[in-house]
Coordinates of C-alpha atoms and ligand atoms in Angstrom, one line a residue:
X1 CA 5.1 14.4 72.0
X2 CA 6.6 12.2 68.7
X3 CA 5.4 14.8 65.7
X4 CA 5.6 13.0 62.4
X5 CA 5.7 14.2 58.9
X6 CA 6.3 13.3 55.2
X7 CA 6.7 14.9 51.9
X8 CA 6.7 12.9 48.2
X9 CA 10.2 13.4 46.3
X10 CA 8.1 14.0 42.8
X11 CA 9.3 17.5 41.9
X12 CA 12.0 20.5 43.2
X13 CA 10.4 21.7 46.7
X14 CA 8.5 25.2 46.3
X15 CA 7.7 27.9 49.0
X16 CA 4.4 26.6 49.1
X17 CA 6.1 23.1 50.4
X18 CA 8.1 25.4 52.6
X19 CA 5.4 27.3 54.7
X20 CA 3.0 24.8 54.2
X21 CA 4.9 21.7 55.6
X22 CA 9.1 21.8 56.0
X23 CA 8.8 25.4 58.0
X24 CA 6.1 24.0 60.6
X25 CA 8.2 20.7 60.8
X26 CA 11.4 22.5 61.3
X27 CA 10.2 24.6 64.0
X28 CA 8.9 21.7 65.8
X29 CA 11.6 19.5 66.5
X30 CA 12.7 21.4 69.2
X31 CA 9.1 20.4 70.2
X32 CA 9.1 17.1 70.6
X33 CA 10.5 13.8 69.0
X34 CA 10.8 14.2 65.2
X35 CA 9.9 12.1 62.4
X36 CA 10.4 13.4 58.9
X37 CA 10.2 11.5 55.5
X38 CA 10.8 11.6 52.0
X39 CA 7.5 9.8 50.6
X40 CA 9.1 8.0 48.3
X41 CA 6.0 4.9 48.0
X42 CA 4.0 7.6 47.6
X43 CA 5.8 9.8 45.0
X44 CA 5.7 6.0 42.9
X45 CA 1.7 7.4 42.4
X46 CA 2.4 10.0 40.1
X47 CA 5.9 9.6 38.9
X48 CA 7.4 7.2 36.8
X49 CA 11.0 7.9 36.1
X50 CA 13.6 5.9 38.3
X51 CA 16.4 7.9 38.3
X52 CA 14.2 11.2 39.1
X53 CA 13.0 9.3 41.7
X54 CA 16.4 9.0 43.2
X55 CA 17.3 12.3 42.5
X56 CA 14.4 14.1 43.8
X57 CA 14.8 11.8 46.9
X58 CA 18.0 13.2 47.4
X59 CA 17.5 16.8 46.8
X60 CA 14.5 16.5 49.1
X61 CA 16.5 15.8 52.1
X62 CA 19.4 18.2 50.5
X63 CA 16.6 20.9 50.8
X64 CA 15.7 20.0 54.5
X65 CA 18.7 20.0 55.9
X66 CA 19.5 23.4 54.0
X67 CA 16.0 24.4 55.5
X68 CA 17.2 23.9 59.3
X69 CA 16.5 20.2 60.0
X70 CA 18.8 19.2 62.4
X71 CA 19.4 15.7 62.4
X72 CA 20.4 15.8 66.1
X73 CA 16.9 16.6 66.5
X74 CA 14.8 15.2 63.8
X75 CA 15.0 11.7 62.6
X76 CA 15.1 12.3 58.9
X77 CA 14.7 9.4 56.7
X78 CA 13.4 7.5 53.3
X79 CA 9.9 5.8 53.8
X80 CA 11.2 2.7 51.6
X81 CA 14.1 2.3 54.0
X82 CA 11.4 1.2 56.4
X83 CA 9.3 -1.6 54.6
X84 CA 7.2 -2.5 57.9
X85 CA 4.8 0.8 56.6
X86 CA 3.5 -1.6 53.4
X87 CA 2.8 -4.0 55.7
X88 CA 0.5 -1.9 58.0
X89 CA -1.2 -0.1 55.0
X90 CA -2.9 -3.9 53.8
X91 CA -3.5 -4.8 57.3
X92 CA -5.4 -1.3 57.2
X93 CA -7.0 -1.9 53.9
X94 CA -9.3 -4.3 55.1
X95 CA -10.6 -2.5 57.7
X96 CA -11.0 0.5 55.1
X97 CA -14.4 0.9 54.1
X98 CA -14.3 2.0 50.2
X99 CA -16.7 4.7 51.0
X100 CA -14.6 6.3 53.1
X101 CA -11.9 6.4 50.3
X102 CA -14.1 7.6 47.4
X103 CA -14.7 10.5 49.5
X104 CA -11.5 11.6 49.2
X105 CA -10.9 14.7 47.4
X106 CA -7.3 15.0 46.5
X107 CA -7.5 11.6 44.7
X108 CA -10.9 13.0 42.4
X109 CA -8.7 16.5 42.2
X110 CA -6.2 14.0 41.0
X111 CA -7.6 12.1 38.2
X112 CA -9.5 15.8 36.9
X113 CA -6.0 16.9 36.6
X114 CA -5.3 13.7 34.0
X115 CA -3.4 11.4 36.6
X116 CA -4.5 7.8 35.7
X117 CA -6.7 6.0 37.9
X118 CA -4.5 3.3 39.3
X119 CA -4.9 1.3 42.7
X120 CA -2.5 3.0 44.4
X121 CA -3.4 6.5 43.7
X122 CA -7.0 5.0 45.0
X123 CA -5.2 4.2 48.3
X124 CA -2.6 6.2 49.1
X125 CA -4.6 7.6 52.1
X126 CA -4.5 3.9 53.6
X127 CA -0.7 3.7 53.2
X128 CA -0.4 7.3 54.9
X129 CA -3.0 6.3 57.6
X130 CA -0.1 3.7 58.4
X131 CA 3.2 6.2 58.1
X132 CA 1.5 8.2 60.7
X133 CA 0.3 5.2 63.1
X134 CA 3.2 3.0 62.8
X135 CA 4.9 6.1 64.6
X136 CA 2.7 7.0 67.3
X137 CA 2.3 9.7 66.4
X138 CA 0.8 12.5 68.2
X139 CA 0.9 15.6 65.9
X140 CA 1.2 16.2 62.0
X141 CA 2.6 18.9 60.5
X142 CA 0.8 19.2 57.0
X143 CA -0.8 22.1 54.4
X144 CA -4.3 22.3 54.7
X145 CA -5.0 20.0 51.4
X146 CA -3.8 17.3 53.7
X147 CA -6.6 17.6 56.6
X148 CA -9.1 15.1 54.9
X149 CA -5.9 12.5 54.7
X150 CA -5.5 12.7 58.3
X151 CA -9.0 12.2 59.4
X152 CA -8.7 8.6 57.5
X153 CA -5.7 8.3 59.4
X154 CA -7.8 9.0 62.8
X155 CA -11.0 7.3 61.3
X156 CA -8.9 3.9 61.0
X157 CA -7.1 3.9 64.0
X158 CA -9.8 4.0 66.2
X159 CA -11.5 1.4 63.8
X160 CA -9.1 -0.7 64.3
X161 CA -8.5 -0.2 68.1
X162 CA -12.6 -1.2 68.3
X163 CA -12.4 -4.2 65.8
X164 CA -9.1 -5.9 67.3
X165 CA -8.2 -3.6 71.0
X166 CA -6.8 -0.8 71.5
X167 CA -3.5 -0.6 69.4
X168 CA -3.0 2.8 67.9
X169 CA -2.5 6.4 69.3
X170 CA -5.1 8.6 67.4
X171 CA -3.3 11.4 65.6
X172 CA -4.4 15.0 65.5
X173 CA -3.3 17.3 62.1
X174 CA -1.2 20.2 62.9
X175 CA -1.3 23.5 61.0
X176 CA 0.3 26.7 61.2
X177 CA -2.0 29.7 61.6
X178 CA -2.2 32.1 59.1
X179 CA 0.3 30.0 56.4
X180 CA -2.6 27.3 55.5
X181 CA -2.2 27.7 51.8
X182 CA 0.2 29.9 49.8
X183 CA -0.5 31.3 46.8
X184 CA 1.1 30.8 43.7
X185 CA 2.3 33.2 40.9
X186 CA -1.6 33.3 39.1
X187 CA -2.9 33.7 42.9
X188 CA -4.3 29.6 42.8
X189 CA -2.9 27.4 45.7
X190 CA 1.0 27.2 44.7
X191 CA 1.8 24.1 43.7
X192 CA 4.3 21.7 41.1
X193 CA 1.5 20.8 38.9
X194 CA 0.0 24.4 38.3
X195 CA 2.9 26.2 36.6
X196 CA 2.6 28.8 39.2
X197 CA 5.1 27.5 42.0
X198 CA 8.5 29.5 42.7
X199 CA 11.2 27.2 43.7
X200 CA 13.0 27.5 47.4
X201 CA 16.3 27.0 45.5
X202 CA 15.6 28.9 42.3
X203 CA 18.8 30.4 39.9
X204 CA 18.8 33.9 40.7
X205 CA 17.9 35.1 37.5
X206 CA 15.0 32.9 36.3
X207 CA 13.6 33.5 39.5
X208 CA 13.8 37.2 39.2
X209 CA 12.7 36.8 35.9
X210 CA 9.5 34.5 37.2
X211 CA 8.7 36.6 39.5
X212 CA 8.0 40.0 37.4
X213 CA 6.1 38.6 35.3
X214 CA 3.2 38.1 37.9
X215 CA 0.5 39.3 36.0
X216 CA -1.9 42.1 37.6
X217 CA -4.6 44.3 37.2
X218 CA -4.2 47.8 34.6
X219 CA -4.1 50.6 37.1
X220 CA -1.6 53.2 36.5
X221 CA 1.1 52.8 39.5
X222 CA -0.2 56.7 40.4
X223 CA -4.1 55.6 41.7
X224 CA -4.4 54.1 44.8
X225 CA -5.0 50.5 45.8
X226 CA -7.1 50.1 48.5
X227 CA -7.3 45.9 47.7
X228 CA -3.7 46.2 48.4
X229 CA -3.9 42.8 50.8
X230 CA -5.6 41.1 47.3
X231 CA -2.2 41.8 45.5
X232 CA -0.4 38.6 44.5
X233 CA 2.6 40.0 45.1
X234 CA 1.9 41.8 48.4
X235 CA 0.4 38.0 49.8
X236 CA 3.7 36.1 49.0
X237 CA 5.8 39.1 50.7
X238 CA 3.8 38.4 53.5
X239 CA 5.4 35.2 54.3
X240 CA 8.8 36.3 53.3
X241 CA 9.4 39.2 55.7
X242 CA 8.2 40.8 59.1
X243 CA 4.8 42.3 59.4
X244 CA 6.3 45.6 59.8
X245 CA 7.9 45.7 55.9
X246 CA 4.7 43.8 55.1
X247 CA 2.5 46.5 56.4
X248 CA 4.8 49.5 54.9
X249 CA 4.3 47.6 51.5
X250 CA 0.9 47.6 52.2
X251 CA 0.7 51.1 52.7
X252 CA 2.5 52.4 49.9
X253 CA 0.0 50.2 47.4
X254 CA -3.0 51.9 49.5
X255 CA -1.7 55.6 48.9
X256 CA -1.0 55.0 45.2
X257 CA 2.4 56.2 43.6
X258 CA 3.9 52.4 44.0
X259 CA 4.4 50.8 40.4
X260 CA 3.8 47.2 40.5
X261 CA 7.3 46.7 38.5
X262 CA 8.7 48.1 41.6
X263 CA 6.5 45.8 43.9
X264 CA 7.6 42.9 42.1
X265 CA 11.5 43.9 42.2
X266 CA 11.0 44.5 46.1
X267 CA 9.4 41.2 45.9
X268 CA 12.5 39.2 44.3
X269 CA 14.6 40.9 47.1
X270 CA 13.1 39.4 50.0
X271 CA 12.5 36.6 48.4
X272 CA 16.4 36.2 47.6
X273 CA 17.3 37.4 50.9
X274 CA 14.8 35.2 52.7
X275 CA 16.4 32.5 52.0
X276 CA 19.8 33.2 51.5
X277 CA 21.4 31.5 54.9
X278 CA 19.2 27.9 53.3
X279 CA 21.1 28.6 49.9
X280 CA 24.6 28.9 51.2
X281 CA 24.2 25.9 53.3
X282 CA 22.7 24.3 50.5
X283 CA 25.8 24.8 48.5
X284 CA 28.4 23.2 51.1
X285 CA 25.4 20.2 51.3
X286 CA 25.9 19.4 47.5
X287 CA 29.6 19.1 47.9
X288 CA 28.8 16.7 50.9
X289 CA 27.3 14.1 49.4
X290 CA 28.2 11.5 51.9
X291 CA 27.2 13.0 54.6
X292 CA 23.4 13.4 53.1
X293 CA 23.6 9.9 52.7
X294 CA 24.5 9.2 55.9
X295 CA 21.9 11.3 57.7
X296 CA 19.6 9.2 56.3
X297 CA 20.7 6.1 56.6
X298 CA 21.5 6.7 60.6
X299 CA 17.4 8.5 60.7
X300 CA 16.0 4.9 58.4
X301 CA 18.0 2.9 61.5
X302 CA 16.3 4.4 64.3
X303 CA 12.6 5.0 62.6
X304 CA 12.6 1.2 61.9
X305 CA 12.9 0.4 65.3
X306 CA 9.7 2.1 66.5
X307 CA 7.9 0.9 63.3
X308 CA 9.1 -2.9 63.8
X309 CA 7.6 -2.4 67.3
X310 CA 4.5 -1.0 66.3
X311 CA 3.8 -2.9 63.8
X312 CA 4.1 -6.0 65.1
X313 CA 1.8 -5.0 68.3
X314 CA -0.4 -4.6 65.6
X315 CA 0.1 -8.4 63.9
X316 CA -0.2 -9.7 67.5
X317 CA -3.5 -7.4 67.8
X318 CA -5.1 -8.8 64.8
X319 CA -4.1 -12.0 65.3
X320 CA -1.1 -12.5 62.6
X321 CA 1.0 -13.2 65.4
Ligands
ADP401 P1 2.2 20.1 45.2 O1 0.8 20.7 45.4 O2 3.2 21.1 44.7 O3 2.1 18.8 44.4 P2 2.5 18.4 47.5 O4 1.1 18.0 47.3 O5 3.6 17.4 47.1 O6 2.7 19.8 46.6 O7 2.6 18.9 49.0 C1 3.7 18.6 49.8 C2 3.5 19.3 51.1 O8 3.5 20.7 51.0 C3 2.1 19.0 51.8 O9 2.3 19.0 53.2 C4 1.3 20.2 51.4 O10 0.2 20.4 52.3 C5 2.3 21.3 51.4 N1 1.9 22.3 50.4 C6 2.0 22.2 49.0 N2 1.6 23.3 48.4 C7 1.2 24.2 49.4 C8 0.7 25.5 49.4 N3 0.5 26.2 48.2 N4 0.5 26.1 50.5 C9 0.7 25.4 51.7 N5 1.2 24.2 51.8 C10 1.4 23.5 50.6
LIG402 N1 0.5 12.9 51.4 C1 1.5 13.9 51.7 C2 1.6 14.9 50.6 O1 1.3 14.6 49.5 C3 2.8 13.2 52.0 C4 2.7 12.2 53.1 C5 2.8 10.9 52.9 C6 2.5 12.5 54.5 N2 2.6 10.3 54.1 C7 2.5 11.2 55.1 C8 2.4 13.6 55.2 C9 2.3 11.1 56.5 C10 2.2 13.5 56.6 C11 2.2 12.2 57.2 O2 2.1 15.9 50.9

């Protein structure tokens, strides 16, 4: 099974990103044959600023391989290092109806958020269409926000296998149960642009800091809370621990006499301690520069001989070749 995934470099990598995508993609390359990238076409939608570009390119793959990507695994490398992806997204253009694009929700959620209305923003789900196809790919490991993205991605390959032969492998979305969309600090989906994301790799006492001041309801910390699964707090614990301290925290909401300052403390702790093995290996990554640099310069190697390969099965299918 070839599982394929990709995430933009325009911002530090939050636990939403983490459940949401690197998490389910981490877990699956013992799977299967692994493709992850850093989106870095795609993050030139949004973000402007070269040398955050580069950076946030970086720390991306930095994060990963903190995360538990093993490059012995995983193929991990930068979608610009494999040019053949441009290629596919025009030939895939013009079997795009416009329709099918205007549909699209995350580019109207986009522009109501006060992105500008360029071209590429317009069809970015073209140019994703072809990271997933020029792979093969069987599976794709994405947050729930991404679903509509890969039924274009679906919706054209098959298009295009009836208009010029069959060519591509149809792709199916992959998602983990029960970790679809995490919450941010205001209780909207997490997320860079809403001011309400916690970083993976947060300073410890910002993040502390962040975290308590989750703002919730005015009941003293004596009456019980029988809404206790509502709590912001108590949903993000429930991604950072086992269902058994979940549930205790649950309980001691329900019966009343648990403060919500001590809540959001015992929040900050399993947040810190969650992630604690990521954050130490994170610190020998950033004194191994190099060797970052070198993971993904072996994964761009290997990825662009499948996409060479695929995409010019394509050029011979619709005739370019
Ligand atoms: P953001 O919303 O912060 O801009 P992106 O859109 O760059 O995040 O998302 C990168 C990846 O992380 C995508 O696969 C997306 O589905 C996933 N993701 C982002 N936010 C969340 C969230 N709150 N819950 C689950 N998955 C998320
Ligand atoms: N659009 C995805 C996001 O914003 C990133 C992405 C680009 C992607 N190409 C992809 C994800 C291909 C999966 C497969 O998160």
């Amino acid at each position: 099974m070839r599982i394929l995934s990709g995430i933009q470099p325009s911002g530090i990598l939050h636990v939403g990103n983490y459940f949401g995508m690197m998490k389910p993609s981490i877990e699956l390359q013992d799977r299967g044959d692994a493709f992850y990238f850093i989106a870095d076409y795609h993050s030139m939608t949004s973000l402007y600023d070269a040398n955050l570009r580069r950076e946030y390119t970086r720390q991306v793959a930095i994060d990963f391989l903190a995360c538990g990507l093993d490059p012995k695994k995983a193929v991990l490398f930068k979608q610009s290092d494999v040019p053949e992806h441009v290629e596919l997204s025009w030939i895939l253009s013009s079997i795009c109806p416009m329709g099918r694009l205007e549909r699209c929700h995350s580019y109207k959620d986009k522009i109501a958020k006060g992105l500008s209305a360029n071209h590429g923003l317009f069809a970015y789900p073209v140019l994703m269409a072809a990271d997933i196809l020029i792979y093969d790919a069987d599976s794709v490991p994405v947050g729930r926000d991404q679903k509509q993205h890969v039924e274009v991605t679906r919706d054209l390959a098959i298009k295009f296998n009836q208009t010029y032969g069959e060519t591509f492998r149809v792709p199916e979305p992959a998602f983990r149960e029960g970790a679809e969309v995490i919450p941010g600090l205001d209780g909207q989906k997490m997320s860079k642009s809403y001011n309400n994301a916690v970083e993976i790799f947060g300073e410890e006492k910002p993040t502390r800091k962040r975290l308590m001041s989750i703002v919730m309801d005015s009941r003293s910390p004596d009456e019980a809370k029988p809404d206790a699964e509502e709590n912001r707090a108590i949903q993000l614990i429930k991604h950072l621990t086992t269902p058994e301290i979940y549930s205790e925290e649950v309980e001691k909401l329900k019966a009343g006499g648990y403060g919500y300052g001590d809540l959001k403390k015992r929040l900050f702790e399993l947040y810190w301690q969650y992630f604690r093995p990521a954050r130490e290996r994170r610190t020998d990554l950033m004194q191994n520069l190099d060797y970052v640099d070198q993971v993904l310069a072996n994964g761009a190697e290997k990825a662009r001989e499948i996409a060479r390969s695929v995409n010019q099965r394509a050029r011979k299918a619709c005739g370019l070749e």
